[in-house]
Amino acid sequence: MEPGTARIAVDLLGGDDAPAVVVDGALRAMRADPDLHLLLVGPAEVADELIAALDPAQRARITVRPVRVAVGMADHPMAARAQSTVRAAVTAVHDGTADALVSAGATGATVTAAVLGLGRWPEIRQPALVATLPAVAGPVVLLDVGGSLEPRPATLARHAVLGAAYAAVAHSIAAPRVGLLSVGTEAGKGDRVRRATDPLLAVEPLPGGARYVGLVEGYDVTLGARVDVVVTDGFTGNVLLKAIEGAYAMAGGPPAEGGAPRAAALLGVAGTVVVCHGSARADDVASGIALAAHLWRRRAIDLVSALLDAATNRTDRSTDTEVRTS
Amino acid sequence: MEPGTARIAVDLLGGDDAPAVVVDGALRAMRADPDLHLLLVGPAEVADELIAALDPAQRARITVRPVRVAVGMADHPMAARAQSTVRAAVTAVHDGTADALVSAGATGATVTAAVLGLGRWPEIRQPALVATLPAVAGPVVLLDVGGSLEPRPATLARHAVLGAAYAAVAHSIAAPRVGLLSVGTEAGKGDRVRRATDPLLAVEPLPGGARYVGLVEGYDVTLGARVDVVVTDGFTGNVLLKAIEGAYAMAGGPPAEGGAPRAAALLGVAGTVVVCHGSARADDVASGIALAAHLWRRRAIDLVSALLDAATNRTDRSTDTEVRTS
């Protein structure tokens, strides 16, 4: 674990089994990371329950941003109430009260709240959700896993830049190999979007010393031997990730080296945002909080943004990785 | 195993590791199934090698259709030479010399050869490749896994009919539950094609007592608890299947109950056609041959065609499952 305080806003009402699994996950994260501070965003009584389970020293690392359930909202579904908590968590990141936020609420609502509250990077039309699979040969970065369901080829090419930068910054992968997911590896394999994107990627300047290796297949997402970054549309990435998760559940749990990711990072907005999926368990929420802290400590989002600027301006600024004030 | 002779044409040159793995797979299939007859389609010397490994009684169940490598073709890549063997195998099914064919050659070439040589069913615009995953809760039929990369909503709806019929006929699933793969289960989740297909499926008459259960997710493909038939486009199905295969390889092999399919059946052409993927091992080829024999013994393709006719004519012929002469 990198040193340094990380202040993470946690959406207490996000997720199918919120608030119970979120409280449990937050407790695990607090115990695992002595430099972690949490900003609990949600009903005061839920925050109080979590605080009651901590010792006094740990309590000093907790802040609460109460979100009152509006009159008449108490009967609304959890999902509707959670939208106000995720918005409040975004505000906390925007106003600097928190360094990053984690939500297991509806991904679409979180992405929308983040875009509206934090702003998109100027080069980004559609932010991408990026997940990392721990394959035997090393981490495999997969994007998009849900943000852009029907990206244009230019968006996929932009996501390749984001993925390469993320692999270099978040996972310290030197000279990442970037592939475009398709139904075969020979040039020309795939649907129209893939056939149009492949030649774009062949000439796209990629940051971090990354290089485009061409089309890759489903195997490469799970085995990771051929590629470090796999680019796909959010529809395919989302169903792929859930099918892999199901396969590991079928196989009696993920292998010692490997498995399915438990959280995804949002790339393309000016702030550190991590989403867990709706059916997240406490361990998943704890992993999401740990990922948010890791990304913040590395200033990963700002560095990815700087690498993207350098790549899209096509100037040689690849060593200019100072923090962007966005 | 069902009783009855099954005469399966085997493309000796199809597959990345042909002819070695095809010969090996064919030998395994011969030993496992005493009523299996094979028509070996390919170079005579490859067929001779296979025959030499059999005892005299087994040799009586082998026929050879030699395909000479044309002058100047010997230096061509295996894939180019295999196209003439898969076409010869299709011809053998068309002229009644074989009951079904199996190829591990390029899927696109096999589908094209089958469409040209056997003919599409009249209701079918795009044939579908259907794979069956052995989930804990029972088999899960997934289609398409490579035939139609960019289907229209009407094609996906037609594939739902094919999948329901196949589940009923090939796997004896009573009243199959049919789902449309998407990124969430709530109505409205997904890209444009999914959003347009969902309402079509809600009113589509499905055969075999099948019913449409709505949108399903990646988990449902591997776990199978919610659904028996999963409908998707060929791009998503193909990458999904390969990612699942990779996940089981990562997990040290498929679970006792479960795993990835080793072969896929082509639905929509007038004949029994099974494809293995290019990287098929001998066991996969043997499984493909066993699947072809199973489908033939059940007259599955003709029964699926009859159920499709009944569903698309929207007349109550659901009990009329006599063999169609196509």
XYZ file of C-alpha atoms in Angstrom, chain B:
326
model
C -26.339 -42.319 -26.276
C -29.338 -42.750 -28.526
C -29.346 -45.835 -30.749
C -29.026 -45.745 -34.512
C -26.360 -45.373 -37.114
C -24.991 -41.897 -37.689
C -22.764 -41.185 -40.695
C -20.686 -38.094 -40.002
C -18.514 -36.347 -42.580
C -15.308 -35.054 -40.973
C -13.274 -32.222 -42.534
C -9.727 -33.556 -42.084
C -8.090 -30.232 -42.907
C -10.205 -27.892 -40.740
C -8.555 -26.363 -37.687
C -5.302 -24.687 -36.682
C -3.745 -28.036 -35.770
C -5.274 -30.114 -38.557
C -4.932 -32.801 -39.601
C -3.292 -34.226 -36.425
C -5.960 -33.231 -33.882
C -8.782 -34.093 -36.283
C -7.399 -37.602 -36.816
C -6.951 -38.025 -33.084
C -10.439 -36.701 -32.339
C -12.019 -38.926 -34.980
C -10.297 -41.983 -33.493
C -11.630 -41.150 -30.048
C -15.148 -40.662 -31.384
C -15.004 -44.009 -33.263
C -13.973 -45.869 -30.119
C -16.637 -44.212 -27.970
C -19.592 -44.832 -30.282
C -20.022 -48.282 -31.913
C -22.794 -47.061 -34.226
C -20.789 -44.176 -35.577
C -19.698 -44.234 -39.219
C -17.251 -41.620 -40.454
C -16.803 -40.194 -43.923
C -13.271 -38.831 -43.957
C -13.014 -35.839 -46.263
C -9.488 -34.799 -47.185
C -6.181 -36.057 -48.555
C -6.083 -39.863 -48.948
C -2.804 -40.140 -47.068
C -4.326 -38.492 -43.982
C -7.308 -40.836 -44.123
C -4.943 -43.802 -44.502
C -3.093 -42.791 -41.367
C -6.355 -42.774 -39.422
C -7.514 -46.099 -40.857
C -4.190 -47.721 -39.973
C -4.903 -47.016 -36.291
C -8.211 -48.941 -36.340
C -8.957 -52.651 -36.067
C -10.698 -54.407 -39.013
C -14.207 -54.169 -37.489
C -13.802 -50.454 -36.962
C -12.447 -49.999 -40.492
C -15.772 -51.214 -41.835
C -17.294 -48.053 -40.363
C -14.978 -45.742 -42.301
C -15.485 -44.354 -45.798
C -13.102 -41.947 -47.497
C -13.916 -39.077 -49.819
C -10.491 -38.075 -51.077
C -9.990 -34.401 -51.761
C -6.836 -33.878 -53.776
C -4.866 -30.800 -53.081
C -4.928 -29.048 -56.452
C -1.700 -28.454 -58.321
C -0.023 -25.410 -56.849
C -2.181 -25.536 -53.683
C 0.252 -27.594 -51.638
C 2.062 -24.421 -50.646
C -1.130 -22.534 -49.788
C -1.978 -22.007 -46.163
C -3.957 -24.809 -44.551
C -6.980 -22.497 -44.286
C -7.172 -22.117 -48.080
C -6.871 -25.842 -48.685
C -9.443 -26.571 -45.953
C -12.080 -24.597 -47.848
C -12.157 -27.282 -50.523
C -12.518 -30.030 -47.899
C -15.394 -28.311 -46.085
C -17.158 -27.800 -49.413
C -16.731 -31.509 -50.185
C -18.124 -32.377 -46.739
C -21.152 -30.153 -47.401
C -21.671 -31.912 -50.746
C -21.603 -35.274 -48.953
C -24.437 -34.137 -46.670
C -26.339 -32.671 -49.602
C -26.123 -35.855 -51.683
C -27.023 -38.062 -48.728
C -23.657 -39.815 -48.396
C -23.358 -38.381 -44.886
C -25.993 -37.474 -42.287
C -24.074 -34.535 -40.838
C -20.700 -32.806 -41.012
C -18.140 -31.569 -38.533
C -15.412 -28.997 -39.243
C -12.938 -27.110 -37.089
C -12.052 -24.883 -40.045
C -12.761 -21.179 -40.295
C -16.353 -20.710 -39.118
C -17.184 -18.133 -41.766
C -16.056 -20.473 -44.553
C -18.083 -23.365 -43.113
C -21.221 -21.256 -42.747
C -20.850 -19.924 -46.299
C -20.277 -23.419 -47.711
C -23.301 -24.744 -45.800
C -25.583 -21.913 -46.931
C -24.528 -22.336 -50.572
C -24.497 -26.131 -50.564
C -27.502 -26.958 -48.382
C -29.672 -23.853 -48.626
C -31.142 -21.595 -45.981
C -34.551 -22.251 -44.523
C -37.013 -19.825 -46.097
C -37.720 -17.959 -42.841
C -34.029 -17.433 -42.083
C -32.102 -14.380 -43.126
C -29.010 -15.190 -41.060
C -28.235 -18.699 -39.763
C -27.190 -18.884 -36.114
C -24.460 -20.824 -34.399
C -25.770 -22.271 -31.167
C -23.580 -23.452 -28.292
C -24.669 -25.182 -25.112
C -23.024 -24.420 -21.784
C -23.376 -27.128 -19.145
C -24.366 -24.952 -16.163
C -25.134 -26.408 -12.724
C -28.868 -25.829 -13.072
C -28.895 -27.568 -16.474
C -27.802 -26.745 -20.009
C -27.846 -23.117 -21.169
C -28.313 -22.633 -24.909
C -26.466 -19.544 -26.186
C -26.991 -18.122 -29.656
C -25.656 -16.601 -31.805
C -21.964 -17.301 -31.159
C -20.519 -16.132 -34.437
C -22.856 -16.346 -37.407
C -24.504 -12.925 -37.401
C -22.248 -10.172 -36.099
C -24.762 -7.333 -36.514
C -28.249 -8.786 -36.481
C -31.356 -6.658 -36.827
C -33.928 -6.935 -34.012
C -36.078 -9.180 -36.236
C -33.134 -11.561 -36.654
C -32.588 -11.711 -32.896
C -36.287 -12.463 -32.441
C -36.017 -15.230 -35.037
C -32.968 -16.606 -33.243
C -34.986 -16.724 -30.021
C -37.417 -19.042 -31.817
C -34.533 -21.198 -33.071
C -32.960 -21.326 -29.604
C -36.205 -22.295 -27.908
C -36.809 -25.050 -30.468
C -33.219 -26.291 -30.147
C -33.438 -26.394 -26.328
C -36.643 -28.418 -26.543
C -35.437 -30.805 -29.261
C -31.710 -31.234 -28.592
C -31.755 -31.019 -24.788
C -35.322 -32.105 -23.940
C -35.883 -28.917 -21.967
C -39.602 -28.576 -21.273
C -40.995 -25.041 -21.595
C -37.596 -23.321 -22.032
C -37.106 -19.891 -20.458
C -35.707 -17.509 -23.068
C -33.794 -14.321 -22.170
C -32.197 -11.482 -24.135
C -28.625 -10.735 -23.019
C -28.118 -7.140 -21.873
C -26.336 -5.005 -19.288
C -29.111 -5.170 -16.690
C -32.442 -6.850 -16.165
C -34.733 -3.811 -15.936
C -36.693 -3.048 -19.112
C -34.928 -0.378 -21.163
C -31.398 -1.538 -20.273
C -29.074 -1.993 -23.222
C -28.111 -0.561 -26.563
C -30.506 0.324 -29.394
C -30.689 -3.217 -30.763
C -31.568 -4.652 -27.354
C -34.131 -1.934 -26.636
C -35.776 -2.617 -30.004
C -35.664 -6.409 -29.620
C -37.080 -6.643 -26.095
C -40.640 -5.586 -27.062
C -40.530 -7.828 -30.164
C -39.668 -10.831 -28.020
C -42.428 -10.028 -25.561
C -44.986 -10.798 -28.286
C -43.053 -13.368 -30.360
C -44.765 -16.788 -30.404
C -42.129 -19.233 -29.137
C -42.210 -22.987 -29.796
C -41.873 -25.860 -27.340
C -43.931 -24.106 -24.670
C -41.103 -21.604 -24.292
C -41.638 -18.230 -22.655
C -39.691 -14.991 -22.785
C -38.404 -13.934 -19.362
C -36.970 -10.564 -20.448
C -33.463 -9.181 -20.185
C -30.745 -11.308 -18.596
C -27.094 -10.625 -17.741
C -23.684 -12.179 -18.255
C -23.999 -14.145 -15.008
C -27.009 -15.973 -16.410
C -24.938 -17.454 -19.249
C -22.556 -19.204 -16.870
C -24.825 -19.856 -13.874
C -27.991 -20.730 -15.761
C -30.326 -20.395 -12.801
C -32.711 -17.910 -14.406
C -32.805 -18.948 -18.019
C -32.399 -21.874 -20.456
C -31.843 -19.959 -23.708
C -29.784 -16.759 -23.995
C -30.166 -14.725 -27.189
C -27.441 -12.336 -28.323
C -25.625 -11.126 -31.417
C -22.800 -13.228 -32.825
C -20.108 -10.730 -31.866
C -21.024 -10.688 -28.179
C -21.682 -14.441 -28.099
C -18.332 -15.236 -29.653
C -16.192 -13.101 -27.344
C -18.259 -14.235 -24.344
C -17.714 -17.911 -25.103
C -13.967 -17.483 -25.524
C -13.662 -15.410 -22.333
C -15.559 -18.100 -20.397
C -13.266 -20.738 -21.845
C -10.261 -18.705 -20.737
C -11.750 -18.301 -17.245
C -12.127 -22.063 -16.835
C -8.578 -22.578 -18.090
C -7.449 -20.042 -15.451
C -9.433 -21.851 -12.774
C -7.546 -25.085 -13.535
C -10.163 -26.640 -15.796
C -13.935 -26.565 -15.959
C -15.932 -27.515 -12.863
C -17.370 -31.029 -12.592
C -20.772 -29.669 -13.530
C -20.279 -26.877 -15.963
C -17.685 -25.604 -18.375
C -17.449 -24.223 -21.847
C -18.985 -25.794 -24.939
C -16.627 -27.579 -27.324
C -18.676 -27.311 -30.486
C -21.599 -25.354 -31.893
C -24.471 -26.346 -34.173
C -25.534 -24.295 -37.175
C -29.255 -23.527 -37.263
C -30.989 -22.195 -40.348
C -29.583 -24.380 -43.108
C -31.122 -27.605 -44.406
C -28.664 -30.064 -42.907
C -26.829 -30.983 -39.723
C -23.621 -28.944 -39.447
C -21.374 -28.740 -36.368
C -18.379 -26.439 -36.037
C -15.504 -26.669 -33.578
C -13.349 -23.623 -33.138
C -10.023 -23.293 -34.901
C -7.969 -24.038 -31.795
C -9.928 -27.241 -31.106
C -8.062 -30.092 -29.412
C -8.708 -33.759 -30.156
C -11.268 -33.978 -27.329
C -13.127 -31.007 -28.797
C -13.264 -32.637 -32.234
C -14.522 -35.865 -30.642
C -17.201 -33.840 -28.788
C -18.169 -32.165 -32.044
C -18.590 -35.515 -33.773
C -20.630 -36.820 -30.820
C -22.838 -33.691 -30.988
C -23.403 -34.162 -34.719
C -24.371 -37.816 -34.156
C -26.704 -36.831 -31.295
C -28.423 -34.164 -33.388
C -28.827 -36.557 -36.321
C -30.229 -39.376 -34.181
C -32.825 -37.010 -32.765
C -33.507 -35.563 -36.219
C -32.987 -32.321 -34.312
C -32.396 -30.041 -37.290
C -35.569 -31.168 -39.060
C -37.571 -30.868 -35.850
C -36.244 -27.365 -35.171
C -37.204 -26.452 -38.741
C -40.700 -27.817 -38.219
C -41.102 -25.906 -34.954
C -39.886 -22.741 -36.675
C -42.417 -23.220 -39.475
C -45.173 -23.682 -36.917
C -44.118 -20.597 -34.949
C -43.676 -18.334 -37.958
C -46.871 -19.435 -39.649
C -48.529 -18.562 -36.353
C -50.796 -21.543 -36.709
C -51.222 -24.023 -33.910
C -48.945 -26.746 -35.228
C -46.887 -27.055 -32.082
C -47.620 -30.800 -31.803
C -46.860 -31.395 -35.476
C -43.227 -32.322 -35.268
C -42.923 -34.788 -38.096
C -39.773 -34.690 -40.119
C -39.740 -31.966 -42.721
C -38.365 -32.925 -46.099
C -36.224 -29.939 -46.843
